[in-house]
């Protein structure tokens, strides 16, 4: 197959038209065709595990383990889910029909929307591009996916792999920057799936509104992490350090700030220091598994944060490799950028609380986050926080892992986004649930038709509610 021309607006609209015709032809509908495409994608990803790891190392300094565990594996598990479940998912689901419509059948039919646009960020460039692509294809749509321009090696690899293995009227990766994204957003998509910042999410929502296109917005936020006095501090510290240093903290659901019970703060800080040394010996800046910051601009932004509190741990940077040590900050003013912006890097402000209510108030004074983490042995305490807060997802005594279980929906609330995906939730996201009622010609009750004087109102009031 020929490589594609640069993504100029006219070629994008030409691609859009070809995908339109392809969808209209019905070619994406047969379940066997969808399964064949998913199988092809599985083989392509599996054959290219090393090339993917290489690209992710080039873009973000990810180790091969991290590249596989947090990107490739998630895509492969999503494909596997659909290979096992798609036949069942595409079947019409029968639901009950009220007595009034006797001798009829009510069904929900899951139909593809049509043409899906996926816009992806740079932090998990493979996973966050291909996971929605898998769901959209499984649901029978055509897809154009635009990865982020800030992870160019992975973006180029995905473009090549899809181009070499799929007809572009079915699925195509288009590379480019903001102009390409804007040109794509001019077109009338049937569904837009966006992952990225809240600021750009608003622009995408506006663009979608012009065509009344439904959207999923997977955005960011400041995810709180609460460590209660009864938590296993060793395990909590290991898991939080992992959650905050995987991809050097450039994870949408990374713990953004810590709320630690005041009686255990000192001991917990010591455990955090030990955990960093254990996970990246002798220290992160000299460890091959420790990733880098994506760009100089982002590196400088994070470096500024380091000066916005009292350093309890870390604080060193390696300018030439754009790396920043896992750093803990105390006494950060709550109106400093480190506490008003999503951190998105290995910097972690820490605050203490005395009463559970204090921790709750601190969380609730801020917009609903993408994730909430609570470390405690008391279910009463975690339930108190879970019941009185909102967040896209949550973990008790863990961080990040909720998104690795495709049986759980993944998505945000409020400024952290709208909609959900992964596994069955992806199928629902990329399908229109069409209500279908199938009736016979008999019976045909004359009482339903005007003039409405065939039954006394007293009878109508008494029975209609029971029959409908
Ligand atoms: P971003 O919003 O800058 O970019 C995302 C995509 O939008 C890219 O493809 C980019 O080219 C495009 N884009 C950028 N500016 C645009 C504009 N003006 N108009 C149209 N398109 C535009 O996000 P990013 O910096 O790549 O990623 C980091 C953000 O993504 C963080 O806020 C993070 O929390 C969030 N994120 C969320 C999730 C999630 O699943 N909820 C996952 C990863 C990242």
XYZ file of C-alpha atoms and ligand atoms in Angstrom:
512
model
C 0.000 0.000 0.000
C 1.100 3.568 -0.679
C 2.053 5.828 2.244
C -0.365 8.673 2.781
C 0.080 12.261 1.705
C 0.563 14.947 4.389
C -2.563 15.617 6.414
C -3.769 18.764 4.648
C -7.400 19.787 5.001
C -8.420 18.682 1.474
C -6.913 15.219 1.901
C -8.622 14.948 5.291
C -11.986 15.767 3.838
C -11.303 13.306 1.018
C -10.474 10.627 3.615
C -13.645 11.559 5.505
C -15.716 11.126 2.309
C -14.174 7.748 1.546
C -14.878 6.551 5.080
C -18.433 7.905 4.736
C -18.985 5.790 1.626
C -17.381 2.777 3.259
C -19.654 2.984 6.283
C -22.729 3.564 4.112
C -21.877 0.431 2.106
C -22.472 -1.655 5.250
C -18.984 -3.152 5.022
C -18.212 -2.507 8.694
C -21.334 -4.245 10.000
C -20.810 -8.043 9.836
C -19.515 -9.270 13.152
C -17.134 -11.688 11.417
C -15.508 -8.766 9.571
C -15.082 -6.833 12.816
C -13.537 -9.862 14.501
C -11.179 -10.352 11.567
C -9.985 -6.754 11.835
C -9.495 -7.051 15.588
C -7.544 -10.262 15.115
C -5.347 -8.526 12.535
C -4.712 -5.675 14.963
C -3.845 -8.154 17.705
C -1.297 -9.881 15.470
C 0.154 -6.537 14.333
C 0.572 -5.296 17.918
C 2.011 -8.606 19.113
C 4.507 -8.738 16.254
C 5.625 -5.205 17.012
C 6.031 -5.308 20.800
C 9.744 -4.476 20.479
C 9.224 -1.718 17.918
C 6.555 -0.203 20.182
C 8.902 -0.336 23.196
C 11.621 1.336 21.135
C 9.298 4.137 20.035
C 8.036 4.701 23.584
C 11.605 4.823 24.834
C 12.420 7.406 22.204
C 9.381 9.536 23.066
C 9.310 9.260 26.854
C 12.242 7.161 28.054
C 9.852 4.378 29.124
C 11.470 1.070 30.058
C 10.460 -2.000 28.046
C 8.557 -3.322 31.097
C 6.616 -0.097 31.551
C 5.948 0.187 27.818
C 4.516 -3.319 27.760
C 2.643 -3.220 31.091
C 1.053 0.215 30.785
C 0.523 0.480 27.043
C 0.809 -2.608 24.836
C -0.775 -5.009 27.319
C -3.797 -2.767 27.860
C -4.424 -2.609 24.115
C -3.994 -6.384 23.789
C -6.361 -7.071 26.706
C -8.958 -4.775 25.150
C -8.695 -6.661 21.834
C -8.891 -9.978 23.667
C -12.036 -8.838 25.469
C -13.768 -8.097 22.184
C -12.541 -11.265 20.491
C -14.219 -13.222 23.311
C -17.343 -11.119 23.752
C -18.240 -9.327 20.535
C -20.641 -11.969 19.233
C -22.605 -11.681 22.446
C -22.424 -7.856 22.596
C -23.810 -7.284 19.095
C -26.942 -9.360 19.739
C -30.148 -7.416 20.262
C -30.984 -7.359 23.982
C -34.564 -8.241 24.764
C -36.367 -6.245 27.483
C -39.857 -6.564 29.010
C -42.868 -4.991 27.314
C -45.810 -3.555 29.318
C -49.120 -5.412 29.144
C -50.818 -2.599 27.257
C -48.668 -3.450 24.219
C -49.383 -7.159 24.557
C -48.034 -9.549 21.962
C -45.037 -7.480 21.098
C -41.344 -7.616 21.607
C -39.025 -4.864 22.860
C -35.353 -4.945 22.002
C -32.278 -2.771 22.233
C -30.189 -2.886 19.069
C -26.610 -1.675 19.281
C -25.724 0.114 16.079
C -22.458 1.811 15.190
C -22.609 5.601 15.099
C -20.725 5.686 11.810
C -17.521 7.727 11.570
C -15.476 8.117 14.718
C -12.690 10.624 15.332
C -10.164 9.795 18.074
C -7.868 12.569 19.339
C -5.146 11.328 21.688
C -2.538 12.815 24.061
C 1.189 12.089 24.323
C 1.523 10.521 27.773
C 0.379 6.981 26.886
C 0.486 7.532 23.158
C -0.121 3.941 22.088
C -2.675 2.934 24.696
C -4.722 6.125 24.503
C -4.851 6.043 20.707
C -5.428 2.349 20.088
C -7.737 1.428 22.992
C -10.526 3.710 21.727
C -9.770 2.597 18.159
C -10.359 -1.015 19.216
C -13.720 -0.147 20.819
C -14.823 1.934 17.839
C -13.939 -0.825 15.339
C -15.545 -3.508 17.505
C -18.754 -1.484 17.510
C -18.661 -1.365 13.684
C -17.500 2.203 13.020
C -14.853 3.627 10.748
C -12.094 5.531 12.563
C -9.645 8.342 12.032
C -7.202 8.634 14.942
C -4.856 11.560 15.502
C -2.110 10.824 18.030
C -0.236 13.603 19.779
C 2.548 15.404 17.946
C 4.591 15.267 21.191
C 5.156 11.502 20.948
C 6.278 11.460 17.295
C 8.037 8.080 17.215
C 4.994 6.187 18.529
C 2.689 8.271 16.338
C 4.702 7.452 13.205
C 4.841 3.762 14.104
C 1.061 3.573 14.607
C 0.466 5.370 11.311
C 2.675 2.904 9.478
C 1.297 -0.210 11.168
C -2.316 0.675 10.533
C -1.638 1.889 7.034
C 0.160 -1.317 6.100
C -2.519 -3.602 7.533
C -5.905 -1.941 7.101
C -7.790 -0.197 4.334
C -7.772 3.503 5.135
C -11.473 3.791 4.434
C -11.884 1.675 7.588
C -9.216 3.036 9.905
C -6.426 5.496 9.449
C -3.946 7.222 11.742
C -3.422 10.829 10.705
C -0.415 12.611 12.129
C -0.077 16.313 12.697
C -0.324 19.040 15.299
C -2.971 21.484 16.396
C -3.780 22.595 12.820
C -4.488 19.018 11.786
C -6.669 18.523 14.874
C -8.564 21.714 14.036
C -9.064 20.670 10.405
C -10.350 17.295 11.562
C -12.737 18.974 13.977
C -14.254 20.982 11.115
C -15.615 17.752 9.634
C -18.958 16.251 10.622
C -18.078 13.149 12.642
C -20.678 10.850 14.108
C -18.707 10.473 17.344
C -15.640 12.203 18.774
C -13.508 10.534 21.411
C -11.035 12.982 22.920
C -8.361 12.348 25.525
C -6.332 15.333 26.678
C -6.395 18.484 28.747
C -9.531 20.100 30.119
C -8.747 23.323 28.191
C -8.577 21.569 24.807
C -11.512 19.361 25.799
C -13.680 22.473 25.928
C -12.615 23.415 22.380
C -13.401 19.921 21.163
C -16.825 20.070 22.807
C -17.515 23.400 21.095
C -16.453 22.035 17.715
C -18.603 18.928 18.219
C -21.601 21.075 19.149
C -21.541 22.680 15.690
C -22.509 19.298 14.200
C -24.369 18.038 17.297
C -21.805 15.250 17.465
C -21.802 13.172 20.663
C -18.489 13.131 22.515
C -16.500 11.351 25.133
C -14.051 13.671 26.876
C -11.331 11.927 28.869
C -9.661 14.830 30.661
C -7.343 15.451 33.595
C -7.451 16.931 37.066
C -5.893 16.838 40.511
C -6.382 13.387 42.016
C -6.121 13.392 45.834
C -4.426 10.594 47.725
C -5.387 10.196 51.389
C -3.228 8.206 53.811
C -5.015 7.526 57.088
C -3.286 6.872 60.406
C -4.125 3.144 60.336
C -2.756 2.489 56.831
C 0.062 0.018 56.218
C 2.582 2.792 55.606
C 5.169 0.566 53.920
C 2.785 -0.811 51.319
C 1.043 2.537 50.872
C 4.382 4.259 50.232
C 5.475 1.605 47.704
C 2.198 1.869 45.781
C 2.071 5.676 45.852
C 5.693 6.016 44.734
C 4.964 3.602 41.913
C 1.782 5.482 40.938
C 3.594 8.791 40.987
C 6.739 7.708 39.144
C 5.334 5.456 36.448
C 5.820 7.528 33.284
C 7.516 10.079 35.609
C 4.122 11.113 36.986
C 2.804 12.044 33.532
C -0.317 10.006 34.097
C -3.824 11.450 34.117
C -4.716 9.445 37.226
C -1.396 9.886 39.074
C -1.804 10.946 42.717
C -1.611 14.726 42.439
C -1.334 15.634 46.124
C -1.188 13.786 49.442
C -3.392 14.225 52.489
C -1.750 12.375 55.373
C -2.991 11.996 58.927
C -0.797 14.241 61.051
C 0.194 11.475 63.484
C 1.872 9.425 60.734
C 3.244 12.150 58.493
C 6.871 11.880 59.586
C 6.943 8.100 59.441
C 5.213 8.139 56.070
C 7.693 10.584 54.541
C 10.492 8.227 55.646
C 8.677 5.318 53.981
C 8.298 7.337 50.771
C 12.049 8.016 50.725
C 12.816 4.318 51.290
C 10.384 3.314 48.535
C 12.027 5.628 46.000
C 15.443 4.148 46.817
C 14.048 0.618 46.593
C 12.321 1.123 43.274
C 15.094 3.111 41.558
C 18.417 2.157 43.201
C 20.664 3.935 43.934
C 18.568 6.915 42.790
C 16.048 7.661 40.046
C 18.177 10.059 38.010
C 20.719 7.262 37.503
C 18.284 4.436 36.969
C 17.481 3.182 33.450
C 13.812 2.510 34.322
C 13.093 6.094 35.327
C 11.333 7.929 32.471
C 11.823 11.503 31.360
C 9.613 14.538 30.969
C 8.123 14.816 27.510
C 9.313 18.283 26.499
C 11.458 21.188 27.673
C 8.340 23.321 28.179
C 6.777 20.741 30.463
C 10.122 20.205 32.238
C 10.425 23.958 32.950
C 6.841 24.088 34.223
C 7.583 21.266 36.674
C 10.888 22.825 37.717
C 8.961 25.978 38.695
C 6.708 23.846 40.907
C 9.745 22.668 42.885
C 10.150 26.192 44.233
C 6.560 26.482 45.431
C 6.946 24.600 48.712
C 9.439 23.241 51.260
C 11.329 20.256 49.836
C 11.029 17.103 51.952
C 12.452 14.739 49.347
C 14.074 14.939 45.913
C 14.257 18.263 44.124
C 17.163 17.503 41.782
C 16.836 17.602 38.015
C 18.902 16.383 35.071
C 18.569 19.056 32.451
C 20.201 17.181 29.577
C 17.803 14.232 29.831
C 14.755 16.248 30.988
C 14.460 14.168 34.166
C 13.145 15.292 37.546
C 13.567 13.352 40.775
C 10.431 12.217 42.596
C 9.966 15.254 44.846
C 7.862 15.850 47.916
C 6.821 19.379 48.882
C 5.364 20.608 52.168
C 3.721 23.964 52.970
C 2.644 24.713 49.391
C 0.250 27.684 49.388
C -3.037 26.379 48.057
C -3.203 29.231 45.551
C 0.259 28.420 44.087
C 0.229 26.939 40.544
C 1.414 23.583 41.931
C -1.962 23.378 43.697
C -4.167 25.105 41.146
C -2.886 23.266 38.040
C -2.752 19.537 37.339
C 0.876 18.633 38.196
C 1.419 15.866 35.641
C 4.958 15.073 36.758
C 6.908 13.563 39.683
C 6.190 16.416 42.116
C 3.942 15.656 45.084
C 2.672 18.270 47.566
C 1.819 16.908 51.009
C -0.712 18.250 53.548
C -1.825 16.894 56.886
C -5.235 16.538 58.503
C -6.481 15.780 62.023
C -10.106 14.853 61.461
C -11.637 12.931 58.564
C -13.901 15.912 57.943
C -10.853 18.108 57.332
C -9.566 15.773 54.612
C -13.035 15.664 53.098
C -13.365 19.463 53.079
C -9.971 19.818 51.392
C -11.048 17.471 48.599
C -14.480 19.020 48.206
C -13.132 22.554 47.938
C -11.608 21.494 44.619
C -13.228 20.390 41.348
C -14.157 16.703 41.091
C -10.947 14.832 40.184
C -10.369 11.981 37.747
C -9.390 9.628 40.591
C -9.470 9.430 44.379
C -7.143 7.230 46.419
C -7.605 6.253 50.049
C -5.178 4.169 52.090
C -6.705 2.801 55.271
C -7.613 -0.433 57.049
C -11.005 0.963 58.082
C -13.758 0.501 55.567
C -15.736 3.078 57.522
C -13.126 5.711 56.732
C -12.812 4.895 53.032
C -16.611 4.684 52.700
C -16.937 8.083 54.362
C -14.696 9.634 51.688
C -16.180 7.631 48.815
C -19.742 8.482 49.772
C -19.149 12.182 50.261
C -17.000 12.976 47.228
C -17.229 12.636 43.464
C -14.444 11.447 41.159
C -14.104 9.632 37.841
C -12.827 6.496 39.591
C -11.321 5.504 42.912
C -9.064 2.940 44.560
C -8.827 1.889 48.172
C -5.276 0.918 49.177
C -4.081 1.156 45.584
C -3.506 3.719 42.905
C -3.991 3.690 39.124
C -4.949 0.015 38.973
C -8.688 0.579 38.540
C -8.017 1.524 34.939
C -6.282 -1.782 34.243
C -9.496 -3.735 34.863
C -11.556 -3.483 31.696
C -14.617 -4.687 33.596
C -14.663 -1.277 35.267
C -15.719 1.865 33.376
C -12.968 4.432 32.943
C -13.913 8.088 32.655
C -14.222 11.404 34.415
C -16.882 13.612 35.922
C -17.201 17.401 35.795
C -13.948 19.032 34.624
C -12.307 15.571 34.494
C -14.512 14.663 31.548
C -17.656 12.900 30.457
C -18.382 9.410 29.214
C -16.589 6.168 29.917
C -14.865 3.350 28.077
C -12.893 0.068 28.329
C -14.354 -3.352 27.546
C -18.169 -3.411 27.532
C -18.290 0.322 28.277
C -16.366 1.026 25.061
C -18.898 -0.986 23.123
C -21.728 1.074 24.610
C -19.835 4.311 24.034
C -19.305 3.659 20.347
C -22.785 2.249 19.715
C -26.137 3.896 19.510
C -28.650 1.972 21.636
C -31.650 1.891 19.340
C -35.033 1.164 20.885
C -37.022 -1.247 18.764
C -40.592 -2.371 19.458
C -41.979 -5.109 17.237
C -45.778 -5.576 17.310
C -48.392 -7.781 15.698
C -51.493 -6.313 14.047
C -53.673 -8.070 16.577
C -54.893 -6.973 19.122
C -55.578 -3.367 18.241
C -57.501 -1.795 21.116
C -59.874 0.864 19.864
C -59.750 2.681 23.225
C -56.292 4.116 22.475
C -57.580 6.178 19.538
C -59.574 9.431 19.614
C -62.222 10.321 20.244
C -61.291 9.524 23.821
C -64.760 9.084 25.160
C -64.930 5.316 24.884
C -63.924 4.774 28.502
C -64.870 6.785 31.583
C -61.872 8.748 32.990
C -62.303 6.990 36.331
C -61.480 3.663 34.638
C -58.587 5.197 32.676
C -57.066 6.557 35.859
C -57.520 3.248 37.637
C -56.131 0.857 34.991
C -53.907 2.679 32.525
C -51.041 3.131 34.983
C -51.098 -0.616 35.700
C -51.056 -1.615 32.034
C -48.369 0.714 30.710
P -3.723 18.233 24.900
O -5.114 18.588 25.269
O -2.739 19.344 24.763
O -3.684 17.432 23.504
C -4.518 16.321 23.231
C -4.778 16.240 21.724
O -5.460 17.419 21.317
C -3.518 16.155 20.870
O -3.741 15.235 19.822
C -3.343 17.557 20.338
O -2.731 17.605 19.063
C -4.771 18.057 20.249
N -4.869 19.507 20.441
C -4.039 20.303 21.162
N -4.460 21.590 21.102
C -5.578 21.604 20.316
C -6.471 22.622 19.887
N -6.290 23.893 20.225
N -7.521 22.256 19.117
C -7.710 20.965 18.768
N -6.887 19.966 19.146
C -5.833 20.263 19.914
O -3.247 17.174 25.987
P -1.812 16.545 26.182
O -0.879 17.589 26.657
O -1.429 15.747 24.985
O -2.095 15.507 27.364
C -2.071 15.838 28.705
C -3.468 16.020 29.268
O -4.275 14.907 28.945
C -3.472 16.081 30.795
O -4.376 17.075 31.213
C -3.973 14.713 31.202
O -4.601 14.658 32.455
C -4.930 14.416 30.108
N -5.108 12.984 29.990
C -6.300 12.438 30.324
C -6.463 11.068 30.248
C -7.754 10.394 30.594
O -7.890 9.229 30.257
N -8.688 11.046 31.243
C -5.409 10.269 29.828
C -4.203 10.873 29.497
C -4.065 12.230 29.569
